[in-house]
């Protein structure tokens, strides 16, 4: 993460404490303020720094535990995995990279998809995982996202997407880019069916993922300080040859400019999501209609 801009916004002139060495395991050092945090405490604070609020990057299973009611998540579509249609090799074989990512994360692809309950409400939930090849959008992810959206349509339940991605899966070339169109088309159907899609953008949400499904939410929430954009700040700066504004492409900046609806601390994610689901649910619509009916009857 670009810590400099985070620091600037949080506390001007703070000393960079990154030189302090910490043994692995029991303790973690905050990448921003240098605070040494006991592992258990970090877990309790949902991997956010108790001192400065910095949000550590976490994986899809951690987000699953934060968002879904305990034990309610049922994984779906886990059999859909990436293949290597181009026989792609850069410094390493794509198939080797895939195998390593699977071993490292225990996931079959860069998105964990399933059904879950959030404070009792049934949703389709998909969680991107940056730890799996940068959460990049390949054909497997595209297929899983399109199919989960279709399941949400069939079941008439909301779809919740947690985004965390560096963008398109370069190793799949044009096939990766096609996933942007595929996922967007299926989400358009979800929208036509009058069903809710909530997106939570986390650090980082960039490239083709931002340019497709991660921006196609009816409600877009973002974690504080997350980098959200299409091209990175350096590329933009080099292209337009102009100094970029303070906090450019961060959640708070996007909130100010209308691209994000609400910036939510990780500890509040579940409660906020639940409120949004309730607000758009049929029973709250029924309630609102009842209130309106009563008001009409009373001649108000
Ligand atoms: Zn900190």
Short mmCIF file of N, CA and C in Angstrom, two decimals, residues 1 6 9-10 45-48 53-59 62-63 66-67 162-164 199-205 220-228 249-255 260 262-270:
data_model
loop_
_atom_site.label_atom_id
_atom_site.label_comp_id
_atom_site.label_asym_id
_atom_site.label_seq_id
_atom_site.Cartn_x
_atom_site.Cartn_y
_atom_site.Cartn_z
N UNK A 1 0.85 -1.21 0.00
CA UNK A 1 0.00 0.00 0.00
C UNK A 1 0.87 1.24 0.00
N UNK A 6 -1.44 7.66 3.04
CA UNK A 6 -2.21 7.32 4.25
C UNK A 6 -1.72 8.16 5.41
N UNK A 9 -2.67 11.81 5.39
CA UNK A 9 -4.03 12.12 5.77
C UNK A 9 -4.25 11.92 7.26
N UNK A 10 -3.56 10.94 7.81
CA UNK A 10 -3.82 10.60 9.21
C UNK A 10 -3.16 11.58 10.17
N UNK A 45 -9.52 -7.06 16.70
CA UNK A 45 -9.89 -5.79 16.05
C UNK A 45 -10.08 -5.99 14.55
N UNK A 46 -10.30 -7.25 14.15
CA UNK A 46 -10.55 -7.62 12.74
C UNK A 46 -9.44 -7.13 11.82
N UNK A 47 -8.22 -7.27 12.26
CA UNK A 47 -7.04 -6.92 11.47
C UNK A 47 -7.04 -5.45 11.05
N UNK A 48 -7.40 -4.61 12.03
CA UNK A 48 -7.21 -3.18 11.82
C UNK A 48 -6.35 -2.69 12.98
N UNK A 53 -5.89 2.86 12.96
CA UNK A 53 -7.04 2.46 12.14
C UNK A 53 -6.66 1.85 10.80
N UNK A 54 -5.37 1.68 10.56
CA UNK A 54 -4.94 1.08 9.30
C UNK A 54 -5.58 -0.29 9.11
N UNK A 55 -6.10 -0.56 7.94
CA UNK A 55 -6.72 -1.85 7.65
C UNK A 55 -5.70 -2.78 6.99
N UNK A 56 -5.32 -3.84 7.71
CA UNK A 56 -4.43 -4.85 7.13
C UNK A 56 -5.19 -5.61 6.06
N UNK A 57 -4.46 -6.07 5.06
CA UNK A 57 -5.12 -6.86 4.03
C UNK A 57 -5.41 -8.26 4.57
N UNK A 58 -6.63 -8.75 4.34
CA UNK A 58 -6.98 -10.09 4.79
C UNK A 58 -7.57 -10.89 3.64
N UNK A 59 -7.73 -12.18 3.85
CA UNK A 59 -8.20 -13.06 2.78
C UNK A 59 -9.71 -13.27 2.78
N UNK A 62 -11.38 -14.90 5.89
CA UNK A 62 -11.52 -13.98 7.02
C UNK A 62 -12.72 -13.05 6.80
N UNK A 63 -12.85 -12.56 5.58
CA UNK A 63 -14.02 -11.72 5.28
C UNK A 63 -15.31 -12.51 5.42
N UNK A 66 -16.18 -12.55 8.93
CA UNK A 66 -16.61 -11.23 9.42
C UNK A 66 -18.04 -10.93 8.98
N UNK A 67 -18.37 -11.29 7.73
CA UNK A 67 -19.66 -10.86 7.17
C UNK A 67 -20.81 -11.83 7.41
N UNK A 162 -17.58 -8.79 -2.42
CA UNK A 162 -16.46 -8.13 -1.78
C UNK A 162 -15.28 -8.14 -2.75
N UNK A 163 -14.86 -6.94 -3.15
CA UNK A 163 -13.83 -6.84 -4.18
C UNK A 163 -12.45 -6.59 -3.58
N UNK A 164 -11.45 -7.26 -4.16
CA UNK A 164 -10.07 -7.08 -3.76
C UNK A 164 -9.25 -7.64 -4.91
N UNK A 199 -21.80 -3.91 -3.31
CA UNK A 199 -20.36 -4.14 -3.49
C UNK A 199 -19.60 -3.52 -2.33
N UNK A 200 -18.63 -4.27 -1.83
CA UNK A 200 -17.73 -3.73 -0.81
C UNK A 200 -16.35 -3.67 -1.45
N UNK A 201 -15.82 -2.50 -1.62
CA UNK A 201 -14.50 -2.36 -2.24
C UNK A 201 -13.44 -2.29 -1.14
N UNK A 202 -12.44 -3.15 -1.24
CA UNK A 202 -11.38 -3.15 -0.24
C UNK A 202 -10.05 -2.84 -0.94
N UNK A 203 -8.99 -2.74 -0.16
CA UNK A 203 -7.70 -2.38 -0.72
C UNK A 203 -6.97 -3.57 -1.33
N UNK A 204 -6.57 -3.57 -2.56
CA UNK A 204 -6.92 -2.59 -3.59
C UNK A 204 -8.03 -3.14 -4.48
N UNK A 205 -8.80 -2.27 -5.09
CA UNK A 205 -9.78 -2.69 -6.10
C UNK A 205 -9.43 -1.91 -7.36
N UNK A 220 -22.49 0.97 -3.13
CA UNK A 220 -21.06 0.68 -3.11
C UNK A 220 -20.46 1.17 -1.80
N UNK A 221 -19.96 0.20 -1.03
CA UNK A 221 -19.32 0.53 0.23
C UNK A 221 -17.81 0.36 0.03
N UNK A 222 -17.00 1.06 0.83
CA UNK A 222 -15.55 0.89 0.72
C UNK A 222 -14.92 0.95 2.10
N UNK A 223 -13.87 0.16 2.28
CA UNK A 223 -13.11 0.24 3.52
C UNK A 223 -12.24 1.51 3.48
N UNK A 224 -11.94 2.07 4.66
CA UNK A 224 -11.13 3.30 4.69
C UNK A 224 -9.76 3.11 4.04
N UNK A 225 -9.32 4.13 3.35
CA UNK A 225 -7.96 4.15 2.82
C UNK A 225 -7.69 3.20 1.68
N UNK A 226 -8.72 2.55 1.14
CA UNK A 226 -8.49 1.58 0.06
C UNK A 226 -8.16 2.29 -1.25
N UNK A 227 -7.25 1.70 -2.00
CA UNK A 227 -6.95 2.22 -3.33
C UNK A 227 -7.99 1.65 -4.29
N UNK A 228 -8.72 2.53 -4.93
CA UNK A 228 -9.78 2.10 -5.85
C UNK A 228 -9.63 2.89 -7.14
N UNK A 249 -7.75 8.62 -5.66
CA UNK A 249 -8.10 7.20 -5.78
C UNK A 249 -8.24 6.46 -4.45
N UNK A 250 -8.35 7.19 -3.37
CA UNK A 250 -8.61 6.53 -2.09
C UNK A 250 -10.12 6.60 -1.81
N UNK A 251 -10.59 5.67 -0.98
CA UNK A 251 -12.02 5.58 -0.66
C UNK A 251 -12.66 6.94 -0.35
N UNK A 252 -11.98 7.70 0.52
CA UNK A 252 -12.56 8.95 1.00
C UNK A 252 -12.70 9.96 -0.14
N UNK A 253 -11.71 9.96 -1.04
CA UNK A 253 -11.72 10.84 -2.21
C UNK A 253 -12.89 10.44 -3.13
N UNK A 254 -13.07 9.14 -3.31
CA UNK A 254 -14.13 8.65 -4.18
C UNK A 254 -15.51 8.91 -3.57
N UNK A 255 -15.57 8.89 -2.25
CA UNK A 255 -16.83 9.21 -1.57
C UNK A 255 -17.20 10.67 -1.85
N UNK A 260 -18.37 6.36 -4.52
CA UNK A 260 -18.59 5.42 -3.42
C UNK A 260 -19.72 6.00 -2.57
N UNK A 262 -20.55 4.95 0.70
CA UNK A 262 -20.25 5.06 2.12
C UNK A 262 -18.90 4.40 2.42
N UNK A 263 -18.10 5.04 3.25
CA UNK A 263 -16.83 4.45 3.69
C UNK A 263 -17.08 3.86 5.08
N UNK A 264 -16.78 2.57 5.22
CA UNK A 264 -17.15 1.87 6.44
C UNK A 264 -15.94 1.17 7.05
N UNK A 265 -15.70 1.41 8.33
CA UNK A 265 -14.65 0.70 9.06
C UNK A 265 -15.01 -0.79 9.07
N UNK A 266 -13.98 -1.63 9.00
CA UNK A 266 -14.20 -3.07 8.91
C UNK A 266 -15.10 -3.59 10.05
N UNK A 267 -14.96 -2.98 11.23
CA UNK A 267 -15.76 -3.43 12.37
C UNK A 267 -17.25 -3.15 12.17
N UNK A 268 -17.55 -2.22 11.28
CA UNK A 268 -18.95 -1.84 11.06
C UNK A 268 -19.52 -2.44 9.78
N UNK A 269 -18.69 -3.19 9.06
CA UNK A 269 -19.11 -3.69 7.74
C UNK A 269 -20.39 -4.52 7.82
N UNK A 270 -20.38 -5.49 8.72
CA UNK A 270 -21.49 -6.43 8.81
C UNK A 270 -22.79 -5.71 9.19
#
